[in-house]
PDB file of C-alpha atoms in Angstrom:
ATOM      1  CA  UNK A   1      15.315  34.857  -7.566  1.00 94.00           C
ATOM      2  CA  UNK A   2      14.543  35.770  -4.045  1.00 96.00           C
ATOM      3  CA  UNK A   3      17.326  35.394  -1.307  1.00 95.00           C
ATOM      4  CA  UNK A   4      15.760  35.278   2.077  1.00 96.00           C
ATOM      5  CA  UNK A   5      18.204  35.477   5.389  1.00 95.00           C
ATOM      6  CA  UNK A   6      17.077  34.503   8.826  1.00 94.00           C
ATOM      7  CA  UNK A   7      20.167  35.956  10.426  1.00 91.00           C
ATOM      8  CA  UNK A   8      20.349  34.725  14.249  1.00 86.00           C
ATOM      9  CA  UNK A   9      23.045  35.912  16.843  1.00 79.00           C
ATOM     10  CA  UNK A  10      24.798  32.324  16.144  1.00 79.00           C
ATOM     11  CA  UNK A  11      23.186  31.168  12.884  1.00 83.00           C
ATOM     12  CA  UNK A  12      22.407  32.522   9.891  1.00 88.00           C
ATOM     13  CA  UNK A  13      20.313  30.890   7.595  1.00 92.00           C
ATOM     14  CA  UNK A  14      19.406  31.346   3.806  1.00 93.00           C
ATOM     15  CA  UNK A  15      17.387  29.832   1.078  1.00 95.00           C
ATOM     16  CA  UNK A  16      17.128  31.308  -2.505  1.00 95.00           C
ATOM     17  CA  UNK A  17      12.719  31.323  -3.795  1.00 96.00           C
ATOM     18  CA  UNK A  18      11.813  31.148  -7.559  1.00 94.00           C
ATOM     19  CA  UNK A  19      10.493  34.679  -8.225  1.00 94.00           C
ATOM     20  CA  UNK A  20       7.982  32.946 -10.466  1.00 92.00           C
ATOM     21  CA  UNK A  21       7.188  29.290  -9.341  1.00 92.00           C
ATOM     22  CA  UNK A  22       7.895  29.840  -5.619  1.00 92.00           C
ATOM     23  CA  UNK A  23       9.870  26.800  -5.742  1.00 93.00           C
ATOM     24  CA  UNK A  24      13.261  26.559  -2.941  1.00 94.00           C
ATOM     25  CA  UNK A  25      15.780  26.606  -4.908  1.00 92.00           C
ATOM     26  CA  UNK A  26      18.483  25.915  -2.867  1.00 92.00           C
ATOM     27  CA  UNK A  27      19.660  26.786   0.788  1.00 92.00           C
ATOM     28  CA  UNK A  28      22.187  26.935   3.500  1.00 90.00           C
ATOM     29  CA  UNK A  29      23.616  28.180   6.820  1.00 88.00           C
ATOM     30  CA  UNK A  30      27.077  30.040   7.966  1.00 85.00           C
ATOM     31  CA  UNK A  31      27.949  30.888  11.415  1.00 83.00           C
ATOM     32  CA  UNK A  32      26.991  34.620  11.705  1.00 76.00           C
ATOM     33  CA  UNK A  33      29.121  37.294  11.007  1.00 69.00           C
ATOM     34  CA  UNK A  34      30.146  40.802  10.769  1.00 63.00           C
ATOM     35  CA  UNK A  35      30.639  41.124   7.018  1.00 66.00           C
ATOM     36  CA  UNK A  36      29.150  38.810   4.448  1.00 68.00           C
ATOM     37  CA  UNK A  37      31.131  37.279   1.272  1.00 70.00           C
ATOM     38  CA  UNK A  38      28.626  36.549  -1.581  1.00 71.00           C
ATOM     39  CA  UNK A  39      29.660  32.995  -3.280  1.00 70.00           C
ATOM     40  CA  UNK A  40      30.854  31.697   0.196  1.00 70.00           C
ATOM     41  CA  UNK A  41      28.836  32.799   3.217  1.00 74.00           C
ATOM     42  CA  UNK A  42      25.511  33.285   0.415  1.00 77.00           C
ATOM     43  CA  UNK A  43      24.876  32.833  -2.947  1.00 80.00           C
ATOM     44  CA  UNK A  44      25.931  35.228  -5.800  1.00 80.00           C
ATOM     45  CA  UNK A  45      23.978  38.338  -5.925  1.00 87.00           C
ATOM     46  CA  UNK A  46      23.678  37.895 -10.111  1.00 88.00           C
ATOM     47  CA  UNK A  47      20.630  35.910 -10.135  1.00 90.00           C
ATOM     48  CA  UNK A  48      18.908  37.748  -7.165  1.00 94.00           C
ATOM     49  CA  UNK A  49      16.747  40.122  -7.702  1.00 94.00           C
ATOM     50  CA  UNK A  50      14.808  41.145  -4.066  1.00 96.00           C
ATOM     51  CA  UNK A  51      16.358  40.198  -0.569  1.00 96.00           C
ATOM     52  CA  UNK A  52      14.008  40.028   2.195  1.00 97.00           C
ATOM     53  CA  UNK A  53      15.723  40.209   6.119  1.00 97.00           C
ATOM     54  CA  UNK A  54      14.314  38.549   9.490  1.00 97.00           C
ATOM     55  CA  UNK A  55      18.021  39.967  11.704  1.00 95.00           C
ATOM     56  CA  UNK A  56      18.318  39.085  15.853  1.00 93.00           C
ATOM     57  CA  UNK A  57      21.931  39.938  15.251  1.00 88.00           C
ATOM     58  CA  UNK A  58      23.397  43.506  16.475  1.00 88.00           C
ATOM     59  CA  UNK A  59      22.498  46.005  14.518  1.00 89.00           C
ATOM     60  CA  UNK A  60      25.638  46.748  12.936  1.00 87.00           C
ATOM     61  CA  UNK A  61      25.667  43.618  11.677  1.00 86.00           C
ATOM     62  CA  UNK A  62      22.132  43.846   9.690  1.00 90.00           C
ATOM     63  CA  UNK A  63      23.341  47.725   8.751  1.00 90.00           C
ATOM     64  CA  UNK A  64      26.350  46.070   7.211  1.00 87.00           C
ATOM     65  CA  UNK A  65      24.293  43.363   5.477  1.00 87.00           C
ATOM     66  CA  UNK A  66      22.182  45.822   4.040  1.00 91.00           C
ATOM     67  CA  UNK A  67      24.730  48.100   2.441  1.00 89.00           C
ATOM     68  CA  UNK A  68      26.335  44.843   1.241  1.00 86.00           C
ATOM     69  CA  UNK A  69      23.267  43.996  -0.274  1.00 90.00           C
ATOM     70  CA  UNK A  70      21.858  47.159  -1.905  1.00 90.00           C
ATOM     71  CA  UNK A  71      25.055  47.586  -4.109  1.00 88.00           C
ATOM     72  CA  UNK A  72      24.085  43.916  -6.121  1.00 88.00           C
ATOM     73  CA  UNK A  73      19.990  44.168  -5.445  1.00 92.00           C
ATOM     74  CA  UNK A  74      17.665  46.503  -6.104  1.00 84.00           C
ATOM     75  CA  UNK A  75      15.206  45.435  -3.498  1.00 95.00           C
ATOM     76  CA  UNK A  76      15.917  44.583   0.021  1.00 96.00           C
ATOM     77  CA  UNK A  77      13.024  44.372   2.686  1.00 98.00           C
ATOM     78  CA  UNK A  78      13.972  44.376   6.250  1.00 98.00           C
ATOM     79  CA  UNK A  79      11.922  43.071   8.340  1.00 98.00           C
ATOM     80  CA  UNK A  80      10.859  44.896  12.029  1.00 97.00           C
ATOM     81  CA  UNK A  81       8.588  44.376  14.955  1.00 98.00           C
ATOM     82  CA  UNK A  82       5.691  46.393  14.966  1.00 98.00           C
ATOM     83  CA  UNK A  83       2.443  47.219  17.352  1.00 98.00           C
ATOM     84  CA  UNK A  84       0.020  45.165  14.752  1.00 98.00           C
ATOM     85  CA  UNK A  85       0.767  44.032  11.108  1.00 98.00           C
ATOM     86  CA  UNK A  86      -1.574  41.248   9.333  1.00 98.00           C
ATOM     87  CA  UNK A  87      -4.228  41.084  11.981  1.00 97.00           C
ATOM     88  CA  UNK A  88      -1.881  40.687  14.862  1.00 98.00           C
ATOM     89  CA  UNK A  89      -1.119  42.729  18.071  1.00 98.00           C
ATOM     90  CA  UNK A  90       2.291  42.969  19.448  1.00 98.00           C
ATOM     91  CA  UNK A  91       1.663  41.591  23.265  1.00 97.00           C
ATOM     92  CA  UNK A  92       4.946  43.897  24.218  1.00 97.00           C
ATOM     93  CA  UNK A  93       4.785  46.920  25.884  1.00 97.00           C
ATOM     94  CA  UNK A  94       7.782  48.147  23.737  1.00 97.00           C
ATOM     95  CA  UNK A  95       6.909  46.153  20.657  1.00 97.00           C
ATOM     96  CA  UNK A  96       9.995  47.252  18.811  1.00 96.00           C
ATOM     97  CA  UNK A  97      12.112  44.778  21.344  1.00 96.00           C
ATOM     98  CA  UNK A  98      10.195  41.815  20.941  1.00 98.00           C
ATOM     99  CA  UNK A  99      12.730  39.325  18.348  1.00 96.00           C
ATOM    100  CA  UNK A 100      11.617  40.025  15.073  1.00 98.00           C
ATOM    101  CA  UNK A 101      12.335  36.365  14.568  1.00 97.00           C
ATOM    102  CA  UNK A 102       9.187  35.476  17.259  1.00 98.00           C
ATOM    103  CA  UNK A 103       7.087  38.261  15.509  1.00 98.00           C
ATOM    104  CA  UNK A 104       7.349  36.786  11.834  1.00 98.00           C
ATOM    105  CA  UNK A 105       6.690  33.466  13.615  1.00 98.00           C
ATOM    106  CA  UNK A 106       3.923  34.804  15.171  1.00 98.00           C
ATOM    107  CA  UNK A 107       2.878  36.020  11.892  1.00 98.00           C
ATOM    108  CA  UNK A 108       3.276  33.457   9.951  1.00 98.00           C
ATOM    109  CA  UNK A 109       1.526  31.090  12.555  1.00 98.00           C
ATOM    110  CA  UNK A 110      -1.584  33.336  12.618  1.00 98.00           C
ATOM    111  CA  UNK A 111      -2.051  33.115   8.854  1.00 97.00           C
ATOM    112  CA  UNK A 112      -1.746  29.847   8.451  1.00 97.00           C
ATOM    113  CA  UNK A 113      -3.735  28.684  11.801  1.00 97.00           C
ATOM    114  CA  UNK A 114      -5.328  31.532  13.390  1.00 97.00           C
ATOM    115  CA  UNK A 115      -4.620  31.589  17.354  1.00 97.00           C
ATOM    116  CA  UNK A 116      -1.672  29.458  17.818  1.00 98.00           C
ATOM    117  CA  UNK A 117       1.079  28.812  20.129  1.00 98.00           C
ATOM    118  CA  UNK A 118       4.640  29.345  18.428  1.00 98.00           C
ATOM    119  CA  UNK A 119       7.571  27.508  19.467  1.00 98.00           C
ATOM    120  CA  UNK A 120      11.237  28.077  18.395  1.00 97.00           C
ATOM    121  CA  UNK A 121      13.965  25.626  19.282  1.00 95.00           C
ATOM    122  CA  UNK A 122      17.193  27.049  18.263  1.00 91.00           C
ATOM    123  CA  UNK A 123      20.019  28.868  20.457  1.00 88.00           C
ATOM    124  CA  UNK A 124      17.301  30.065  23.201  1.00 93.00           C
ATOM    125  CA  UNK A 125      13.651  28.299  22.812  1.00 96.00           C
ATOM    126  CA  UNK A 126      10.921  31.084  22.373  1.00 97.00           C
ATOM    127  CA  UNK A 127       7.280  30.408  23.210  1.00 98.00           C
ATOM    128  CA  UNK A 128       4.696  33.113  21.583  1.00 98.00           C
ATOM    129  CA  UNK A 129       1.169  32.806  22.028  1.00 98.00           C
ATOM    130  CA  UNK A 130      -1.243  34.775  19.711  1.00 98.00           C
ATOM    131  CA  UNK A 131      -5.241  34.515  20.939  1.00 98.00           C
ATOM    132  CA  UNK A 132      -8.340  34.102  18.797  1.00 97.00           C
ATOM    133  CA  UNK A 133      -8.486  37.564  17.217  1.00 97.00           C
ATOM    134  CA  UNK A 134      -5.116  38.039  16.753  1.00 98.00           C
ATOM    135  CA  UNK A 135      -4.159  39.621  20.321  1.00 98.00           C
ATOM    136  CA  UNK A 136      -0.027  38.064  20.806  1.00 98.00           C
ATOM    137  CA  UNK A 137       0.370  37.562  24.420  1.00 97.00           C
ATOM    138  CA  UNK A 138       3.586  38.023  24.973  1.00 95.00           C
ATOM    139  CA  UNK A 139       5.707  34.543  25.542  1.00 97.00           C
ATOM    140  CA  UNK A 140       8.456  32.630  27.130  1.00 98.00           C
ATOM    141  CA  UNK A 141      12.576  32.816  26.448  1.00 97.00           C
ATOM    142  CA  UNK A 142      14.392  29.920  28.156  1.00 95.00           C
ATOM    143  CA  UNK A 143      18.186  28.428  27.410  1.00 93.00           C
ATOM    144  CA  UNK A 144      18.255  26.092  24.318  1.00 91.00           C
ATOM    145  CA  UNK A 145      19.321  22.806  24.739  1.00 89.00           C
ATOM    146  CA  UNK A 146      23.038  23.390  23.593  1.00 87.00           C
ATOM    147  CA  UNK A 147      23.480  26.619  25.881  1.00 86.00           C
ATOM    148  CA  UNK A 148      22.072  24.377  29.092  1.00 86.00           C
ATOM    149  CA  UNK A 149      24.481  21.684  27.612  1.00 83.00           C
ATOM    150  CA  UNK A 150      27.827  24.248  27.970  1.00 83.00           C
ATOM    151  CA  UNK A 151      26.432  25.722  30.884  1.00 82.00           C
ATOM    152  CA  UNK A 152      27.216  22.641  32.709  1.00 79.00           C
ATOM    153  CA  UNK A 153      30.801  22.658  31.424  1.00 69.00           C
ATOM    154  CA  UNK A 154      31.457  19.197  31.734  1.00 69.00           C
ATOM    155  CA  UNK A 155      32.984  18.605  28.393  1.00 61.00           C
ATOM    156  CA  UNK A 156      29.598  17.437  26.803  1.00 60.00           C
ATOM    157  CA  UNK A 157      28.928  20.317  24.711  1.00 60.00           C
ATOM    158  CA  UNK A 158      29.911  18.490  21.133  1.00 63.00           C
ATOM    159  CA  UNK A 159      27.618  15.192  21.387  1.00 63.00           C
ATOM    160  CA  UNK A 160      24.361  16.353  20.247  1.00 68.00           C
ATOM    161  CA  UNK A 161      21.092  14.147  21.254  1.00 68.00           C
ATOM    162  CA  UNK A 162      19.911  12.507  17.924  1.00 66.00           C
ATOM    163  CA  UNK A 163      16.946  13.739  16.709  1.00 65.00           C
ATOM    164  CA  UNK A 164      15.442  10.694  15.656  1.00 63.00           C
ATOM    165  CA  UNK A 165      15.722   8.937  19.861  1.00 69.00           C
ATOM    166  CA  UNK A 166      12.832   7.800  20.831  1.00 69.00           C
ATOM    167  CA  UNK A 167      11.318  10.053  23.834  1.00 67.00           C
ATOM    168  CA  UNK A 168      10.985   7.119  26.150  1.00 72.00           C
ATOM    169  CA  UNK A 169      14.704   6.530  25.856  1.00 76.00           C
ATOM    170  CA  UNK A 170      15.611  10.034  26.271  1.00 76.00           C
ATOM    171  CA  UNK A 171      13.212  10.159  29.371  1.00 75.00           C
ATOM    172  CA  UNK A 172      15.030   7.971  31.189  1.00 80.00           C
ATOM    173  CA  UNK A 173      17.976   8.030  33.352  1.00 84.00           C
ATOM    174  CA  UNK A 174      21.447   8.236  32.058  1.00 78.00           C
ATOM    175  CA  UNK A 175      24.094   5.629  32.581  1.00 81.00           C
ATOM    176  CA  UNK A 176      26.966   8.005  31.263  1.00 85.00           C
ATOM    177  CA  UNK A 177      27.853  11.239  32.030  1.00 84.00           C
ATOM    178  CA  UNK A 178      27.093  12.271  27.851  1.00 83.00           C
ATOM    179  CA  UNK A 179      23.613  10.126  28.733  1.00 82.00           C
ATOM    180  CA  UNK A 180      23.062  12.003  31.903  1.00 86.00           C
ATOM    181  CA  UNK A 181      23.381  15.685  30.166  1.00 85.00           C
ATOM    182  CA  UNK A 182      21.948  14.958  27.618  1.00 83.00           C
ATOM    183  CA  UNK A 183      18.825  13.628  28.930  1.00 86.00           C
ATOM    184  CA  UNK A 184      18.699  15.965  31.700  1.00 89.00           C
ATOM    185  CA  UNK A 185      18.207  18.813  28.953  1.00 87.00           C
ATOM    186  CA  UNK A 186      15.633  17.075  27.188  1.00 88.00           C
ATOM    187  CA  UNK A 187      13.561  16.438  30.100  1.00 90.00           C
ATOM    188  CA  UNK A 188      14.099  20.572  31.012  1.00 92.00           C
ATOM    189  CA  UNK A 189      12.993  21.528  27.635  1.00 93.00           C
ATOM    190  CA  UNK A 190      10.035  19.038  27.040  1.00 94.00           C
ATOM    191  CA  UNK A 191       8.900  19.702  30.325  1.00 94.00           C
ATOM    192  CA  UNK A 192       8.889  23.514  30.283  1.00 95.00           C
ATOM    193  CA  UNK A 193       6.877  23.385  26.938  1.00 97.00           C
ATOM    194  CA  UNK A 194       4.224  21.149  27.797  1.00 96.00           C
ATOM    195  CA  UNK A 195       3.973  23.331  30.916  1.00 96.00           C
ATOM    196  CA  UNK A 196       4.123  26.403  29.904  1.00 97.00           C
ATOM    197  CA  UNK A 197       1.519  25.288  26.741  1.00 97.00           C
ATOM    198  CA  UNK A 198      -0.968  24.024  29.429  1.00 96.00           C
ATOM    199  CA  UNK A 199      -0.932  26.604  31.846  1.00 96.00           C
ATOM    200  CA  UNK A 200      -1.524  29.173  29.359  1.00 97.00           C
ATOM    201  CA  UNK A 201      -3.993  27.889  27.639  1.00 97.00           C
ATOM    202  CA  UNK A 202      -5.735  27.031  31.160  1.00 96.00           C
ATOM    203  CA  UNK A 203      -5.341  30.683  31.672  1.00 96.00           C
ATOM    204  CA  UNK A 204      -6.753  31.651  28.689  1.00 97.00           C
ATOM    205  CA  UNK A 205      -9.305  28.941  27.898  1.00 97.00           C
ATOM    206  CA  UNK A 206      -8.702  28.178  24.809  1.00 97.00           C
ATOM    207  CA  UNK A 207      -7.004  25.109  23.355  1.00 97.00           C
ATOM    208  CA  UNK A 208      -4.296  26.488  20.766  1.00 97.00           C
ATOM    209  CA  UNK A 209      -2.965  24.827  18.214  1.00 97.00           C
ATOM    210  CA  UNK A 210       1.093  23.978  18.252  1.00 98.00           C
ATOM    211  CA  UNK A 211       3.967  25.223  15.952  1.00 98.00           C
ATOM    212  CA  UNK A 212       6.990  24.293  16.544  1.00 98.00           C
ATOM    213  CA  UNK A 213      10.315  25.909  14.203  1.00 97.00           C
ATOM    214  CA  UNK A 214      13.825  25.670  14.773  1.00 93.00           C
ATOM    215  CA  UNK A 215      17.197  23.092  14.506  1.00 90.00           C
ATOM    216  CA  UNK A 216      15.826  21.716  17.861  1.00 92.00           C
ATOM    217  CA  UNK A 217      12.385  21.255  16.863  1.00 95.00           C
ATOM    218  CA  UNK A 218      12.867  17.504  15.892  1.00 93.00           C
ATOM    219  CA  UNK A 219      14.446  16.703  19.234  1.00 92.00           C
ATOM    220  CA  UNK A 220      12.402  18.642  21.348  1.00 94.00           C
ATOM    221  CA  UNK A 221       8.922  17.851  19.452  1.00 94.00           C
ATOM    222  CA  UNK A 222       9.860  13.664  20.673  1.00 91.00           C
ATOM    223  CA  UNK A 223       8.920  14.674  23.667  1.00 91.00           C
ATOM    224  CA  UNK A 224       5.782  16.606  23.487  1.00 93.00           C
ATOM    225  CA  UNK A 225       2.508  15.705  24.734  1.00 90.00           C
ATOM    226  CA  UNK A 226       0.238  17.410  22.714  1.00 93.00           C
ATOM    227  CA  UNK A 227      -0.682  17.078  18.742  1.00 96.00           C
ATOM    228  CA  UNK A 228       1.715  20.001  16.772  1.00 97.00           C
ATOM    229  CA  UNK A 229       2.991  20.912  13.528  1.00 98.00           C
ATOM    230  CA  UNK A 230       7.298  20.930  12.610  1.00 97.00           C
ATOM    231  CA  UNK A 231       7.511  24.062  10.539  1.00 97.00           C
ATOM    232  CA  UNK A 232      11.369  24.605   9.538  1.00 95.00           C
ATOM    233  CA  UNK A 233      10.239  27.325   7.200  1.00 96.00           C
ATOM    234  CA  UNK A 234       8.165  29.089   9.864  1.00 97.00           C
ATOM    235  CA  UNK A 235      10.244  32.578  10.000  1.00 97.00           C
ATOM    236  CA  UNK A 236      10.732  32.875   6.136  1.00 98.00           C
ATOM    237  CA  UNK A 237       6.942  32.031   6.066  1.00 97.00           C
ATOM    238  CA  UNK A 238       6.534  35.285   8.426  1.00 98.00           C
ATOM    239  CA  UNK A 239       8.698  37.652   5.569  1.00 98.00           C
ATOM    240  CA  UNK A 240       6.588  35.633   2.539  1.00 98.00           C
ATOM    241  CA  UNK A 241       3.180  37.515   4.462  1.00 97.00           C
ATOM    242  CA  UNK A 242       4.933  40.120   5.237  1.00 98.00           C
ATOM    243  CA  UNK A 243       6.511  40.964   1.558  1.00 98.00           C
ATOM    244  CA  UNK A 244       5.109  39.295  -0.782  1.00 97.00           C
ATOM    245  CA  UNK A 245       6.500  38.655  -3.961  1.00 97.00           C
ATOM    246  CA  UNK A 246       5.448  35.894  -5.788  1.00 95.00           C
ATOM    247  CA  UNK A 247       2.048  35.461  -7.466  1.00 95.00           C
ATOM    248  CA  UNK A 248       1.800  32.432  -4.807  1.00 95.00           C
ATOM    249  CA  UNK A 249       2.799  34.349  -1.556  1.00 96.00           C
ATOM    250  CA  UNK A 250       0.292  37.700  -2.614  1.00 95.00           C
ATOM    251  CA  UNK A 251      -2.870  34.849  -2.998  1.00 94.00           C
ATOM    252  CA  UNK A 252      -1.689  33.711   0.814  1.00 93.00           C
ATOM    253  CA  UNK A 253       0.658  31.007   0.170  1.00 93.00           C
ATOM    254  CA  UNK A 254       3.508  29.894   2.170  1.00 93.00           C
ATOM    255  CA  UNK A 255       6.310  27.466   1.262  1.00 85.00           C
ATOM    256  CA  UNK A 256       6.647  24.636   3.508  1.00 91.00           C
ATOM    257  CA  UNK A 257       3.071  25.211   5.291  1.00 95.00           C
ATOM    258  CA  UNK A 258       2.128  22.083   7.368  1.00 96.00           C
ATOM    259  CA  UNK A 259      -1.126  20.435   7.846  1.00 96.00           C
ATOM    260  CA  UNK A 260      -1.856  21.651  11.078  1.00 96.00           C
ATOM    261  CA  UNK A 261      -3.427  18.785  13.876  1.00 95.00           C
ATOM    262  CA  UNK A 262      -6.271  20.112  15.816  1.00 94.00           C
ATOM    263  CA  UNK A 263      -5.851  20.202  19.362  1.00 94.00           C
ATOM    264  CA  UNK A 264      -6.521  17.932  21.906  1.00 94.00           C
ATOM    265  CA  UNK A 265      -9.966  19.214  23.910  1.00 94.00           C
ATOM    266  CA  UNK A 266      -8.958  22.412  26.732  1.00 94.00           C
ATOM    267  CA  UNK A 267     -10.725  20.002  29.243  1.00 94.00           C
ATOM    268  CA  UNK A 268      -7.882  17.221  28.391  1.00 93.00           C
ATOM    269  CA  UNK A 269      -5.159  19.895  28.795  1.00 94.00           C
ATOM    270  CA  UNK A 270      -6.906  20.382  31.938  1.00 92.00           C
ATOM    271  CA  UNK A 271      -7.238  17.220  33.417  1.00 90.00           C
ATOM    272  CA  UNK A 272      -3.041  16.789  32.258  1.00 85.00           C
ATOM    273  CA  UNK A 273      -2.533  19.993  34.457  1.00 85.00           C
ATOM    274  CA  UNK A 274      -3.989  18.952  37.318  1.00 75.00           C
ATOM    275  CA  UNK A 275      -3.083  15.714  37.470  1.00 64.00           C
ATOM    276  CA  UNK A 276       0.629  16.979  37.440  1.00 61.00           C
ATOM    277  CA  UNK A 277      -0.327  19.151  40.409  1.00 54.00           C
ATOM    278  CA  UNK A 278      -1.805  16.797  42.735  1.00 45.00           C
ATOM    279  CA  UNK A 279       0.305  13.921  42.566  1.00 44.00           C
TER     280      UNK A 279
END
């Protein structure tokens, strides 16, 4: 088996990968923390036999994870930002600060769609864009919808906006205070993606297609305007490329790959962008 951990500053994630089928064998999450118990926080080290590490958190947290680690596995690949790797260049002037969670998205996006714009809804929503040839950009950071949420401190933070709303309903104004914050944060976070998505690929000229990852994807994805892809699986699709282990990861597979939409025409993103100008 292959235990892969997408450990965020809040979140950690896990799933455990059949070495041989490539088949998700099971998975879970744990708040993140400074030492790990295997059998409660992940699964018993017995069965695995290669870890593979996409870490945001401190880094005595991932040093700790690691030793943890090596004593039970004999393999454990930690992943790390880099100036190129798989036909893409880091867009940072220091690429060793860019998240490594953004760059294995950005990976994993440019294997499986070639330029691409990246989105990751989880404690802060990321926005990477990587250009035909494989040049990243750079991207976007902004709060996530449940650190706008306690920002406001009004006692809110605990009712989360069901993911399956309709966008029209969350659009409109709310007649509660929970209502009110709720769909105030929506509209903040829909409206900076389709934004920022238009103006850059104005900028650019070229219409990208649209990834979107993370445990706010669903609720945040109601209210885009453009055709895009849910990819839960994006980062651990980004340490698949990256190390691959299984005879269906080395010929280029990744588990949990979408069908990817084409994009709608740059001259419609254009006529959306201006017509959001002028009026």
């Amino acid at each position: 088996m292959i235990l892969d951990l997408d450990i965020g500053n809040t979140l950690s994630k896990w799933r455990l990968k059949d070495t041989a089928s490539s088949e998700i064998r099971s998975r879970g999450a744990v708040w993140t923390r400074e030492e790990w118990r295997p059998g409660a926080d992940i699964p018993d080290l017995d069965v695995v036999e290669a870890v593979r590490i996409s870490s945001v958190a401190r880094e005595a947290v991932l040093q700790e994870t690691v030793t943890l680690l090596k004593r039970q596995v004999g393999a454990v690949h930690v992943a790390r930002s880099a100036a190129e790797a798989l036909g893409v260049s880091n867009g940072y002037r220091e690429p060793g600060r860019l998240g490594v969670d953004r760059w294995m998205g950005s990976l994993a996006g440019y294997q499986l769609a070639g330029a691409c714009c990246c989105v990751d809804c989880g404690s802060a929503i990321t926005i990477d864009f990587v250009l035909p040839g494989g040049r990243h950009l750079g991207g976007y950071i902004l709060p996530g919808l449940r650190l706008m949420k306690e920002s406001l401190q009004l006692g809110t933070r605990n009712v989360a906006i069901d993911p399956d709303s309709e966008a029209d309903e969350l659009l409109a104004p709310g007649r509660n205070t929970v209502e009110a914050v709720n769909h105030g944060i929506f509209m903040a976070a829909v409206s900076a993606v389709n934004r920022i998505y238009s103006e850059v690929c104005d900028r650019e000229g070229v219409a990208l297609p649209l990834l979107m990852t993370g445990g706010d994807a669903r609720v945040v994805s109601r209210g885009m305007r453009v055709p895009h892809a849910l990819w839960p699986d994006m980062v651990y699709a980004g340490l698949e490329a990256c190390f691959p282990l299984t005879p269906a990861e080395r010929a280029g597979r990744m588990a949990g790959a979408p069908r990817v939409p084409p994009p709608v025409t740059l001259e419609k993103i254009r006529a959306g962008l201006a017509f959001s100008v002028f009026v």
